[in-house]
Coordinates of C-alpha atoms in Angstrom, one line a residue:
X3 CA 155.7 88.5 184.4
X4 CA 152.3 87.0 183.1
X5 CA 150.4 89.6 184.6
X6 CA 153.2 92.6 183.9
X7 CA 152.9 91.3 180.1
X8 CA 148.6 90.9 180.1
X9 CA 149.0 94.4 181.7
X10 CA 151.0 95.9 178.8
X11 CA 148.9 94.1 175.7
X12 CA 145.6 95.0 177.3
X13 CA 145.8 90.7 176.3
X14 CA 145.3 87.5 178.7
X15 CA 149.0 85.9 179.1
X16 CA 149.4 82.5 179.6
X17 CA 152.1 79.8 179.8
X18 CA 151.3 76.4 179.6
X19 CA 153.9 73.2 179.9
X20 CA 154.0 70.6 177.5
X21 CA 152.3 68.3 179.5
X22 CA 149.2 70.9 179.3
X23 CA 149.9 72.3 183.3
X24 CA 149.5 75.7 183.3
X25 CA 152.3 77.1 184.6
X26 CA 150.5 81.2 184.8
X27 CA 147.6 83.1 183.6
X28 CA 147.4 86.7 183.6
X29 CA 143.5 86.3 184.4
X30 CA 144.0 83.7 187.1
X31 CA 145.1 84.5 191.1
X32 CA 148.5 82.6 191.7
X33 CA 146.8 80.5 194.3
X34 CA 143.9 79.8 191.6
X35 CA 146.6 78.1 189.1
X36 CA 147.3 74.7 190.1
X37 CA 143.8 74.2 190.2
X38 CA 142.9 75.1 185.9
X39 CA 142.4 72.3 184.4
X40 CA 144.7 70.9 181.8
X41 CA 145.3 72.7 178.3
X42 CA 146.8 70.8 176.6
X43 CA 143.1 69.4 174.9
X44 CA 143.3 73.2 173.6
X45 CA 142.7 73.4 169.7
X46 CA 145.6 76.2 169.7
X47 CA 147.8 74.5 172.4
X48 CA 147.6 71.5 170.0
X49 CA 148.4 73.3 167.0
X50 CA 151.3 74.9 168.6
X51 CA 153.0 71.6 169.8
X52 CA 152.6 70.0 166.0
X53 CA 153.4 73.4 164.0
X54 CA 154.9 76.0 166.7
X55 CA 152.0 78.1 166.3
X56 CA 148.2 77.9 166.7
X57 CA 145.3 80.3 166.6
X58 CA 141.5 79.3 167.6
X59 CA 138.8 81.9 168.3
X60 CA 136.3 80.3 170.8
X61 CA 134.9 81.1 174.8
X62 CA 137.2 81.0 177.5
X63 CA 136.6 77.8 179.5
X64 CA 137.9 80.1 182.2
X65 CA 136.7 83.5 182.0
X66 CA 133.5 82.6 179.8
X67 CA 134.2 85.1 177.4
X68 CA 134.5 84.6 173.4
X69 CA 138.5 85.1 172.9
X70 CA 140.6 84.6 170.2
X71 CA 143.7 82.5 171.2
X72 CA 147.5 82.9 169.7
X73 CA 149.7 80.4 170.8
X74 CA 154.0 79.8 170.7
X75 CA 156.4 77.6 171.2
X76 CA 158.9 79.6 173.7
X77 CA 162.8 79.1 172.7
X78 CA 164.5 76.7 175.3
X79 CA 168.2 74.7 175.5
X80 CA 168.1 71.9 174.0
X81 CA 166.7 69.0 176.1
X82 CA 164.3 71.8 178.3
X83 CA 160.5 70.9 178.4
X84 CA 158.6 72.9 175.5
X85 CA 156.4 75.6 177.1
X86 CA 153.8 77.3 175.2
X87 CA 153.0 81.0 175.5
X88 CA 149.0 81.7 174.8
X89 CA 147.9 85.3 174.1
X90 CA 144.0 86.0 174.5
X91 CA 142.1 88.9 173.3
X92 CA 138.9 89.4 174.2
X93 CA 136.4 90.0 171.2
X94 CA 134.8 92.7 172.9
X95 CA 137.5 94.8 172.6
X96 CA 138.0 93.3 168.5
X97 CA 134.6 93.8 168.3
X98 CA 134.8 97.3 169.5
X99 CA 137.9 98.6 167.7
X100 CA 136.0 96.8 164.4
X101 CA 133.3 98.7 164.8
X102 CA 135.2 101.6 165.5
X103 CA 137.0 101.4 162.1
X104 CA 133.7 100.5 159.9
X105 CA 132.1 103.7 161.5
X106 CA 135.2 105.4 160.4
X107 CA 135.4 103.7 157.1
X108 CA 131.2 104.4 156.2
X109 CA 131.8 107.8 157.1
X110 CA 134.6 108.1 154.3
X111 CA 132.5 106.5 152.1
X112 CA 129.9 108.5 152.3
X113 CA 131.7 111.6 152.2
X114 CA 133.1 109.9 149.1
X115 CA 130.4 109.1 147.5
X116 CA 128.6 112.3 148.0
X117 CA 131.4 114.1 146.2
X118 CA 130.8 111.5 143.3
X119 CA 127.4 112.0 143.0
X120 CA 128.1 115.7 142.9
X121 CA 130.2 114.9 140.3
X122 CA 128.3 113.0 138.3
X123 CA 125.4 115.5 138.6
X124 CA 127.9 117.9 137.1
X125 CA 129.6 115.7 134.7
X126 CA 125.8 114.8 133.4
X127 CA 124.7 118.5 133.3
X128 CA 127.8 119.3 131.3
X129 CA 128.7 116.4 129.5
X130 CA 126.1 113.4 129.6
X131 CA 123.0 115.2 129.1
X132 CA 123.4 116.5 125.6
X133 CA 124.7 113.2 124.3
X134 CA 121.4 111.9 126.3
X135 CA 119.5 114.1 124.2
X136 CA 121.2 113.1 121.1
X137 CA 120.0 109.6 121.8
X138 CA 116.8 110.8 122.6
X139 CA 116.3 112.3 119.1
X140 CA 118.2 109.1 117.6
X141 CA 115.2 107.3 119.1
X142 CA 112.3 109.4 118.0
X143 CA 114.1 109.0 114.5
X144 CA 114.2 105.5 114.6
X145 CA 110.6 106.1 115.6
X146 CA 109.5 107.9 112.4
X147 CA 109.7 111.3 113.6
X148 CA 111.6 113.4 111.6
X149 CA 110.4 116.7 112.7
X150 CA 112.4 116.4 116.3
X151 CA 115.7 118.6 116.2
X152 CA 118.9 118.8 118.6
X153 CA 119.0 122.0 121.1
X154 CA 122.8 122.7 122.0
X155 CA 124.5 125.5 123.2
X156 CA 127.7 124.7 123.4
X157 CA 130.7 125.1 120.5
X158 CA 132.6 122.1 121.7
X159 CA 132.9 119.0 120.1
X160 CA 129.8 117.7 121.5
X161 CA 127.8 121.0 119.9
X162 CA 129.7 119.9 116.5
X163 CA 128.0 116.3 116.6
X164 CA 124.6 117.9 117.1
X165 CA 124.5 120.5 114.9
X166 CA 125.9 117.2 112.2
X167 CA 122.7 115.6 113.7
X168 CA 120.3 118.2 112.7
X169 CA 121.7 118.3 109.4
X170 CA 121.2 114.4 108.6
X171 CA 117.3 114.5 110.0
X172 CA 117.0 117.4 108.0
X173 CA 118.3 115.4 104.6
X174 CA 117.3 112.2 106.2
X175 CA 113.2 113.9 106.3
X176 CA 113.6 115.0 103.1
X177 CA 114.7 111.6 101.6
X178 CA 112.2 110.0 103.9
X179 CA 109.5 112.3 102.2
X180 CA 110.5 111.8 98.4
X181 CA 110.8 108.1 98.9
X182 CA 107.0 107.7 100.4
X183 CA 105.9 109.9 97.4
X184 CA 107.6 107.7 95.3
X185 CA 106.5 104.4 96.7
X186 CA 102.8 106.0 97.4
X187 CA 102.5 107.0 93.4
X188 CA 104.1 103.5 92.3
X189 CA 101.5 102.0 94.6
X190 CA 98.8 103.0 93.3
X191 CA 99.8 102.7 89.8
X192 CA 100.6 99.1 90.2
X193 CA 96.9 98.6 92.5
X194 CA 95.2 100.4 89.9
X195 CA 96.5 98.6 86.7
X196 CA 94.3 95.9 85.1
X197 CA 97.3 94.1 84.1
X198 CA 99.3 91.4 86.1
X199 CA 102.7 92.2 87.7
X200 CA 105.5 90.3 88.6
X201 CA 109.0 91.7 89.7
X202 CA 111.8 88.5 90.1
X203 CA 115.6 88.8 91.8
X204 CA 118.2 87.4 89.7
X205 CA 117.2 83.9 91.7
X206 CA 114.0 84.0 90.8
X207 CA 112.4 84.9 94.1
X208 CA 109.2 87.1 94.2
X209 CA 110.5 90.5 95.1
X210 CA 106.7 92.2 94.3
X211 CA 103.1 91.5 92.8
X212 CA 99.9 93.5 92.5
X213 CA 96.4 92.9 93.5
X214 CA 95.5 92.1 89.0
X215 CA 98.2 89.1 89.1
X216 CA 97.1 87.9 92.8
X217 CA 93.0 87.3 91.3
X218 CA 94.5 86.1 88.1
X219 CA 96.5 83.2 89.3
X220 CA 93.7 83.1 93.0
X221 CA 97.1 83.5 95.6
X222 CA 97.8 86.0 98.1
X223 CA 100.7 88.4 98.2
X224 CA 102.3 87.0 101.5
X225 CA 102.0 83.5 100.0
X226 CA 104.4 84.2 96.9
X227 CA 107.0 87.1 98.5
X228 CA 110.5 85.7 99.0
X229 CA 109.6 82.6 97.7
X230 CA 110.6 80.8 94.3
X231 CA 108.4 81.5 91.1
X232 CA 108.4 78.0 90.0
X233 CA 107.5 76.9 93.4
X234 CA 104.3 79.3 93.6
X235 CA 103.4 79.8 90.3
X236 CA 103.3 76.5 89.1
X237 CA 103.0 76.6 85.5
X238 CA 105.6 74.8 82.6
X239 CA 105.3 77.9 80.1
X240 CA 105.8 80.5 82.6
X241 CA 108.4 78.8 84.1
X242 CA 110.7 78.3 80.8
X243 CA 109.8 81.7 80.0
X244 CA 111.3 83.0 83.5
X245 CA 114.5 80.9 83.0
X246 CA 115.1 82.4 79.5
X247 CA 114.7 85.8 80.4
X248 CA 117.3 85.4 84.1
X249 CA 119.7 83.6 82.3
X250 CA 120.0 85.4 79.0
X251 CA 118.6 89.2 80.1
X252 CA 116.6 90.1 77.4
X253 CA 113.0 90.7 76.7
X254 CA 110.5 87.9 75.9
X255 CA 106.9 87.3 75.3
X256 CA 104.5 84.5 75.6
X257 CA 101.2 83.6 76.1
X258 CA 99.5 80.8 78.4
X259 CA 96.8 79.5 79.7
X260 CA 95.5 78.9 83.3
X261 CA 93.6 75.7 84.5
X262 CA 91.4 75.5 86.0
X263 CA 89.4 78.2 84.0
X264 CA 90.9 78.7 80.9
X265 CA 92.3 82.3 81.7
X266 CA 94.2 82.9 78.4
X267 CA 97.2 85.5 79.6
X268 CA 99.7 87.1 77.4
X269 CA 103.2 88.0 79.1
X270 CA 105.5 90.8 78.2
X271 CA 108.8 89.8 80.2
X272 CA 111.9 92.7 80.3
X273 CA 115.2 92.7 82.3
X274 CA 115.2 95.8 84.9
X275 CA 119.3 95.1 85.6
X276 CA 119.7 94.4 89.2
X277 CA 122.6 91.7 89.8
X278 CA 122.4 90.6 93.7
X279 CA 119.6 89.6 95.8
X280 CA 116.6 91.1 96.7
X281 CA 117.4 93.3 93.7
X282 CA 114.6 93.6 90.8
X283 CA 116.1 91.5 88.0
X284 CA 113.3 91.0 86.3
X285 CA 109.5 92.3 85.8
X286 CA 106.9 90.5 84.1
X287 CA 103.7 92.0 83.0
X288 CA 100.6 90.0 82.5
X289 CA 97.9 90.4 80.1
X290 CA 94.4 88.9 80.3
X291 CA 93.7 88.1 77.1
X292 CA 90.4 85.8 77.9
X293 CA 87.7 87.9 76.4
X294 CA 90.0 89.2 73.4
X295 CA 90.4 85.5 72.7
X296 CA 86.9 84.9 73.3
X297 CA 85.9 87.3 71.2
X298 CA 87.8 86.6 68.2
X299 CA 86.7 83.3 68.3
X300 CA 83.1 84.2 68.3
X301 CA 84.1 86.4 65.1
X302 CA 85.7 83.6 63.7
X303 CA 82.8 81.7 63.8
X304 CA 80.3 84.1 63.1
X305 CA 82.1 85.0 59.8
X306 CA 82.3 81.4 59.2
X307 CA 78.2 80.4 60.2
X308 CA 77.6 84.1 58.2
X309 CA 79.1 82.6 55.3
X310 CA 77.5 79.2 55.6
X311 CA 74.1 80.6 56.3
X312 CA 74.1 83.2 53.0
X313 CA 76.2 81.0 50.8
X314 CA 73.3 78.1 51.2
X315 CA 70.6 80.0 50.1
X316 CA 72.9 81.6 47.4
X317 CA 74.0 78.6 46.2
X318 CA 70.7 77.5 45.5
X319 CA 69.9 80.7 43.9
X320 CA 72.8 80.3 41.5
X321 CA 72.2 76.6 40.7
X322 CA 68.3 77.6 39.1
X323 CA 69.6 80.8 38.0
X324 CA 72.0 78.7 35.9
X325 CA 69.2 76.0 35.1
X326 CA 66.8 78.7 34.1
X327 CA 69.5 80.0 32.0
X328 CA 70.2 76.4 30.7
X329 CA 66.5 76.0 29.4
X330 CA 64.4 76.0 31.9
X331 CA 63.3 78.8 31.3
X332 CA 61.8 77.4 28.2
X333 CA 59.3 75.0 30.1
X334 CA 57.1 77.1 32.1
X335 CA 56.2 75.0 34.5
X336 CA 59.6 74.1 35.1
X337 CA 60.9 77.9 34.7
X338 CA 58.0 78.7 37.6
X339 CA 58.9 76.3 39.8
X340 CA 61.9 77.2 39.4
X341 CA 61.5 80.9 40.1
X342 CA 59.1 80.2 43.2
X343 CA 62.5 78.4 44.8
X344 CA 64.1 81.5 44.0
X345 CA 61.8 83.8 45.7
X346 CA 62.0 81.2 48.4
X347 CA 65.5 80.8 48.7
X348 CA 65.7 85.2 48.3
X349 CA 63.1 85.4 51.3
X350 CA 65.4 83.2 53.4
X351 CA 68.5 85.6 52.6
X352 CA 66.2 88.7 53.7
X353 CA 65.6 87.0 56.8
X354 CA 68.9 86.2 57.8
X355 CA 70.2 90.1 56.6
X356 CA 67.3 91.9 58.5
X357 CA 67.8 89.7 61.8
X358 CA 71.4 90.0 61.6
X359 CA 70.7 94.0 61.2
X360 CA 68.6 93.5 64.0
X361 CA 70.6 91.8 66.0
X362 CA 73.9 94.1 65.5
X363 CA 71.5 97.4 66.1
X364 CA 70.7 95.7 69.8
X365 CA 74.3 95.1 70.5
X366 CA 75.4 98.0 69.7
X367 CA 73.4 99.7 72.2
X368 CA 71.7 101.6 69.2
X369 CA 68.0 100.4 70.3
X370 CA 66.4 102.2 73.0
X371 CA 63.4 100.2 75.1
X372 CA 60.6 102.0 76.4
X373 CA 59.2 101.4 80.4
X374 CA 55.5 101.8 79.5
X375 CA 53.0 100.2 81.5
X376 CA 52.0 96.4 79.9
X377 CA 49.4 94.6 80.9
X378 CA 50.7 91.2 80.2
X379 CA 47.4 89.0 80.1
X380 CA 45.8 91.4 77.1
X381 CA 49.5 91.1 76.2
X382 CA 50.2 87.8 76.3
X383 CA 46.5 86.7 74.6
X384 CA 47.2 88.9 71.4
X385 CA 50.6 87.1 71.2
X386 CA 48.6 84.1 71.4
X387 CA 46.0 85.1 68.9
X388 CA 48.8 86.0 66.6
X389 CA 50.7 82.5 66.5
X390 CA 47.1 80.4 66.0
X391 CA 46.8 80.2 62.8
X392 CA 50.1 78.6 62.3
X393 CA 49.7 76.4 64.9
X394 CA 46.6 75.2 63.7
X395 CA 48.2 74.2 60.7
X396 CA 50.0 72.1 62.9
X397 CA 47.0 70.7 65.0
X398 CA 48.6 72.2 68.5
X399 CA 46.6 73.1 71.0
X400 CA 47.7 76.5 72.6
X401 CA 47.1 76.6 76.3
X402 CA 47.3 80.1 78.5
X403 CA 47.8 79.4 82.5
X404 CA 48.2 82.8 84.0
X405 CA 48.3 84.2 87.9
X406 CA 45.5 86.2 88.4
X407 CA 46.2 88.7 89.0
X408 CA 49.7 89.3 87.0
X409 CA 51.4 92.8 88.3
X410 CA 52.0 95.6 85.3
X411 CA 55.8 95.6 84.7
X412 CA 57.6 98.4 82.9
X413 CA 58.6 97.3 79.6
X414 CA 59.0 98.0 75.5
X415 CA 55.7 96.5 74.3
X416 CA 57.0 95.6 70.6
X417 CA 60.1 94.3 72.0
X418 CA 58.6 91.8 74.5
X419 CA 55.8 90.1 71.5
X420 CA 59.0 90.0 69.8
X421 CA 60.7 87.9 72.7
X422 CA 56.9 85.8 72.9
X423 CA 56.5 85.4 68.9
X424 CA 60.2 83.8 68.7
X425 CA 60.0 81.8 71.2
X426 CA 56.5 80.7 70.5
X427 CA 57.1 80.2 66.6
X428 CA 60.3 78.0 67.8
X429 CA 57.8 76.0 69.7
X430 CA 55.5 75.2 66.5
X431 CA 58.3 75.0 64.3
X432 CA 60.1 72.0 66.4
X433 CA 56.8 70.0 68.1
X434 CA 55.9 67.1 65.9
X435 CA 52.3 67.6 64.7
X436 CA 49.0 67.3 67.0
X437 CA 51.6 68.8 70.5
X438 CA 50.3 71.2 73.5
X439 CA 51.9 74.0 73.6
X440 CA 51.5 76.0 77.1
X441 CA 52.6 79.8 77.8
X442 CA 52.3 80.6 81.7
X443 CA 53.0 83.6 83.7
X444 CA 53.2 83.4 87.7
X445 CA 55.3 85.7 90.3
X446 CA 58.9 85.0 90.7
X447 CA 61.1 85.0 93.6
X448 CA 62.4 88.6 94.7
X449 CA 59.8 90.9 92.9
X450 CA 59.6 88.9 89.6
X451 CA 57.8 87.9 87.0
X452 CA 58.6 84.3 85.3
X453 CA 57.1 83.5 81.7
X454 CA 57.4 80.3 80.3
X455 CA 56.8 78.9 76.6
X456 CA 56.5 74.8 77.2
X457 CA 56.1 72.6 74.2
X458 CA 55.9 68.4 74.2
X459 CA 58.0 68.3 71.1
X460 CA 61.6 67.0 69.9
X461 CA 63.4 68.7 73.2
X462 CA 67.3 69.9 73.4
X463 CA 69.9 67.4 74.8
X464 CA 71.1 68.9 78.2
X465 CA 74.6 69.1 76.6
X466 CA 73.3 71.4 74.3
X467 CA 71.0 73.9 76.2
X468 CA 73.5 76.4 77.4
X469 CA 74.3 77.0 73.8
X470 CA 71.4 77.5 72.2
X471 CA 71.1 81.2 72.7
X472 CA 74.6 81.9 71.1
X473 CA 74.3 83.1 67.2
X474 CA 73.5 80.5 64.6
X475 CA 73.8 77.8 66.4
X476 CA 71.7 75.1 65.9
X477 CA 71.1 71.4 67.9
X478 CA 69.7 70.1 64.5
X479 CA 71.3 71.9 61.4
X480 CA 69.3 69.7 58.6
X481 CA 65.7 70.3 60.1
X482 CA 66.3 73.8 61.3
X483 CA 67.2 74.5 57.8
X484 CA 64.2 72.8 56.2
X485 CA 62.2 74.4 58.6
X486 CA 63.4 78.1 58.0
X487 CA 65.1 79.1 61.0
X488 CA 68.1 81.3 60.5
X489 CA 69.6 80.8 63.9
X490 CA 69.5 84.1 65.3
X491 CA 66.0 84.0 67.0
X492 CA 67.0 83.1 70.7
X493 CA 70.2 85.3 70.0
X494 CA 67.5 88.2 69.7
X495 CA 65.6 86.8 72.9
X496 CA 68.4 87.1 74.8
X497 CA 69.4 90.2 74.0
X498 CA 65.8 91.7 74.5
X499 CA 65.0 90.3 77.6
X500 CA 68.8 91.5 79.2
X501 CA 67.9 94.8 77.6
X502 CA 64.6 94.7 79.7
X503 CA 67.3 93.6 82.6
X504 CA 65.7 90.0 83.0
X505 CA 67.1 86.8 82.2
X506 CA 66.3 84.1 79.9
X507 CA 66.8 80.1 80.1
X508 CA 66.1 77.0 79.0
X509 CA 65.3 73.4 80.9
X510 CA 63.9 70.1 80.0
X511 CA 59.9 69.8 80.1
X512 CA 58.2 66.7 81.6
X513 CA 57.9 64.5 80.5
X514 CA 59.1 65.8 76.5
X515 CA 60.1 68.5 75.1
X516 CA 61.5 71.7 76.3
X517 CA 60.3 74.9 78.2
X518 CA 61.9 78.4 78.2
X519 CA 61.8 80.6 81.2
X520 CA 62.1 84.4 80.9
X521 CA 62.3 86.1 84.1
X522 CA 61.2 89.7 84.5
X523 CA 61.5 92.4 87.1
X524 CA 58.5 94.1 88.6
X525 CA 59.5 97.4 88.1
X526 CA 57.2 100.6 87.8
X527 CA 56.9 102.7 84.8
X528 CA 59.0 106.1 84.4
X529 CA 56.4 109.0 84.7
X530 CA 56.0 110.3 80.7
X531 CA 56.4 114.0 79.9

C-alpha cells in the first residue's frame, strides 16, 4: 500500500509505530525494513506524536537526499497503538517545479514590464513631456531668464497652462525690467548724493543706507542692515529723534554732533507710511554741516577781530580828535603830538584795510601767480638786503646758509619776497634786541625745495603754533599791538605759498625761538609766448 500510495504522489510513503519501528517505506525493499533504524528521534515524527502533525525539511538518513517531511497521526479505535504516516518529497523535484514557476513568473514580468515602459514612453511623449518642459522654463525663470518661452501644440488643458505660462514670463519680464530700472536709477541717486541716508521699519530696524551716511558715522552697510538703530548708531540725540518720529509719524529735524571728530550733521527726519516689517517707516536724511559751521564761526570771529582791530585804532583817533577839539589844539606842541598819533594811529588803519584787501583778492581766487624762472640765491639776498636796515636798528645779525647750488623753481617773483619780507619782518619784530636771525634754503624730500626763516627770539608755545597762520590771531595781543602787526601777515603767507602749491609751517628753534619752514616744489617754468 506504501509503495501503491509513493507510486501515486510521485512522494516517499512511510508508516512508522509509536515506538518509532518502521512499519513500511515506499523507498525501502520489504526485506530491507526491519533493519531502518528507529524514527522515532525524527524532528517531524516528534512533532506529530505531541501535536498530530509535523513538518521538517532535512536529508534522508536513508536515501541521502534533502527531503521535506509531512508527518500524521493515522485515526485508530480507541486503545490501538498510534501509527504515524510520513510523506517525503524530494527537493529536487520542489526545486524543479520552483524553478519552473519563477521562469514562468519572470517571463510575465517581463512581458509586463515591457508593455509599461511602452506605456510610459507614450504617456511621457503625450502627457509628461510638456509639463516637463513647463518645469524646465519654471526653472530657467527662477534662474533669471526671462526670455525662455513654452512651445505647445496641443489645445488641451495642458496647452491652456502653457500658453497661461507664456503670458506671466511675458508680464513677469516686463515687471522684472521696470523694477531693475527703478532700483538701478534709485541706486545711483542715493550713491551719488552727498547727503546721509537712513530708511527705518516701523521697529526701528535698518531697512537701507548709502555710501555718504556709511563714511559719516565710519560703519559698513552689512554691519547696520536688519539690525536696531540705537544698537548701531549709538548716539542719545539721534536716538530720541528716531523714537519721536516712529511713535508720533511726523516730520522732525535736528542737528548733532559726532565724536570723535566733531562732524556737526543736521537731520531732516519724514514718515514714508509703511506699517509692518521690513516696510520703510521712516527715512532720515543727513546733512554735514561741519564746514558750514566752520565757516560761520570763522565769520563770526573775523567780524568780531575786524571790529576789534579797526575800532582800536579808531578809538584812539576819536579820543585826540576830541582832545584836539578840547584845546589842544591851542598848544602846538601838544596839538602836534597829538596829530603825529593820528597819522600814526590812521597808518595802522591803512594797513589793516589794504592787507585785508589783499588777503580777500587771494581768496577769492582773483590773484593770478606767474611760473617765471627765480633764481632764489639773487632772490633771497635782495630780500635780505631789503630787511637790514631794520634789523640793524635792532642790532641782529642776518645770516644766509644756502645749498649750492639751489635748483630754479617756477614761481611769482613779487609774491614769494612778499612771503620772505613777512616772515622776515615777523622775525625782527618779535627777537629781543642783539638776536641771529638765519634764512636757509636746502633740497627737500620728493623734488623740493625747503626755506626756513629761524630767529633766537620770544618763540610760540607749541599749543599755539597750529594757529598762528589763521587771521588775526595773535599769541601775544598787547606786544603785537605795540609792535604794529595787524595779524594778517602769516594769513597772507599761507595763502601765497598754497597758491605756489607748497606748504608752510612752523616748529620750535633750538635752543630759543622759533623757525618757519616753507616748502616749495621744483617745478619748471611754463614756456612764455
Amino acid at each position: 500500500i506504501a509503495r501503491e500510495l509513493s507510486a501515486r504522489a510521485a512522494a516517499r510513503v512511510t508508516l512508522i509505530n509509536e515506538d518509532g519501528t518502521v512499519l513500511a517505506d515506499s523507498a525501502v525493499a520489504d526485506t530491507d525494513v526491519p533493519k531502518v533504524e528507529n524514527h522515532r528521534t525524527r524532528p517531524e515524527i516528534q512533532h506529530a506524536l505531541l501535536s498530530g502533525q509535523g513538518t521538517a525539511i532535512r536529508a534522508s538518513h536513508t536515501t541521502g537526499e534533502r527531503t521535506m517531511y509531512q508527518a500524521l497521526i493515522l485515526d485508530r479505535p480507541p486503545g490501538a497503538p498510534r501509527t504515524v504516516l510520513r510523506v517525503g518529497l524530494p527537493m529536487t523535484l520542489l526545486d524543479r517545479e520552483t524553478a519552473t514557476l519563477q521562469r514562468n513568473l519572470a517571463i510575465a514580468l517581463g512581458a509586463a514590464f515591457f508593455m509599461a515602459v511602452l506605456l510610459s514612453v507614450w504617456m511621457a511623449r503625450n502627457v509628461t513631456k510638456p509639463l516637463s518642459d513647463m518645469a524646465s522654463v519654471a526653472g530657467r525663470l527662477m534662474a533669471g531668464d526671462a526670455t525662455v518661452r513654452i512651445h505647445t501644440r496641443s489645445r488641451d488643458e495642458v496647452g491652456v497652462l502653457g500658453d497661461t505660462l507664456n503670458q506671466m514670463t511675458a508680464q513677469l519680464r516686463a515687471k522684472i525690467e521696470e523694477l531693475s530700472e527703478d532700483r538701478a536709477q534709485l541706486l545711483a541717486m542715493l550713491t551719488s548724493m552727498v547727503e546721509g541716508v537712513l530708511v527705518l521699519d516701523c521697529q526701528g530696524r535698518v531697512l537701507q543706507v548709502n555710501p555718504a551716511l556709511e563714511r559719516m558715522f565710519n560703519v559698513r552697510r552689512e554691519d547696520l542692515r536688519g539690525k536696531l538703530s540705537h544698537e548701531v548708531l549709538s548716539h542719545p540725540r539721534l536716538s530720541s529723534l528716531i523714537t519721536t518720529i516712529l511713535s508720533s509719524r511726523t516730520g522732525q529735524e535736528a542737528e548733532i554732533v559726532l565724536s570723535p571728530g566733531g562732524r556737526c550733521l543736521h537731520i531732516e527726519a519724514a514718515a514714508a507710511g509703511g506699517e509692518r516689517e521690513n516696510e520703510a517707516c521712516a527715512v532720515l536724511v543727513f546733512h554735514d554741516i561741519t564746514e558750514l559751521r566752520r565757516l560761520e564761526n570763522i565769520r563770526k570771529d573775523f567780524v568780531a577781530n575786524v571790529s576789534h582791530e579797526l575800532r582800536t585804532p579808531l578809538t584812539s583817533i576819536k579820543g585826540y580828535v576830541e582832545a584836539l577839539l578840547d584845546g589842544g589844539k591851542d598848544d602846538p606842541e601838544t596839538a602836534v603830538n597829538f596829530l603825529g598819533i593820528i597819522l600814526k594811529q590812521s597808518d595802522r588803519l591803512n594797513l589793516i584795510l589794504e592787507d585785508l584787501l589783499e588777503l580777500s583778492k587771494i581768496e577769492s581766487g582773483s590773484v593770478s601767480f606767474k611760473e617765471d624762472p627765480l633764481d632764489l640765491r639773487a632772490l633771497i639776498e635782495r630780500t635780505l638786503s631789503m630787511i637790514k636796515p631794520i634789523a640793524d636798528k635792532k642790532g641782529h645779525r642776518l645770516v644766509a646758509r644756502l645749498d649750492d647750488p639751489l635748483p630754479p623753481i617756477a614761481g611769482d617773483e613779487s609774491r614769494f619776497v612778499q612771503i620772505l619780507t613777512n616772515l622776515l619782518d615777523n622775525a625782527v619784530k618779535y627777537t629781543p634786541e642783539h638776536g641771529t636771525i638765519t634764512l636757509a634754503a636746502q633740497a627737500g624730500p620728493d623734488q623740493t625745495i625747503d626755506v626756513s626763516v629761524s630767529d633766537t627770539g620770544i618763540g610760540i608755545p607749541e599749543p599755539d603754533r597750529p594757529r598762528v597762520f589763521e587771521r588775526f590771531y595773535r599769541v601775544d595781543k598787547a606786544r603785537s599791538r605795540e609792535l604794529g602787526g595787524t595779524g594778517l601777515g602769516l594769513a597772507i603767507v599761507k595763502h601765497l605759498v598754497e597758491g605756489h602749491g607748497g606748504q608752510v609751517w612752523v616748529e620750535g628753534n633750538q635752543p630759543q625761538g622759533s623757525r618757519f619752514i616753507v616748502r616749495l616744489p621744483v617745478r619748471k617754468p611754463r614756456a612764455q609766448a
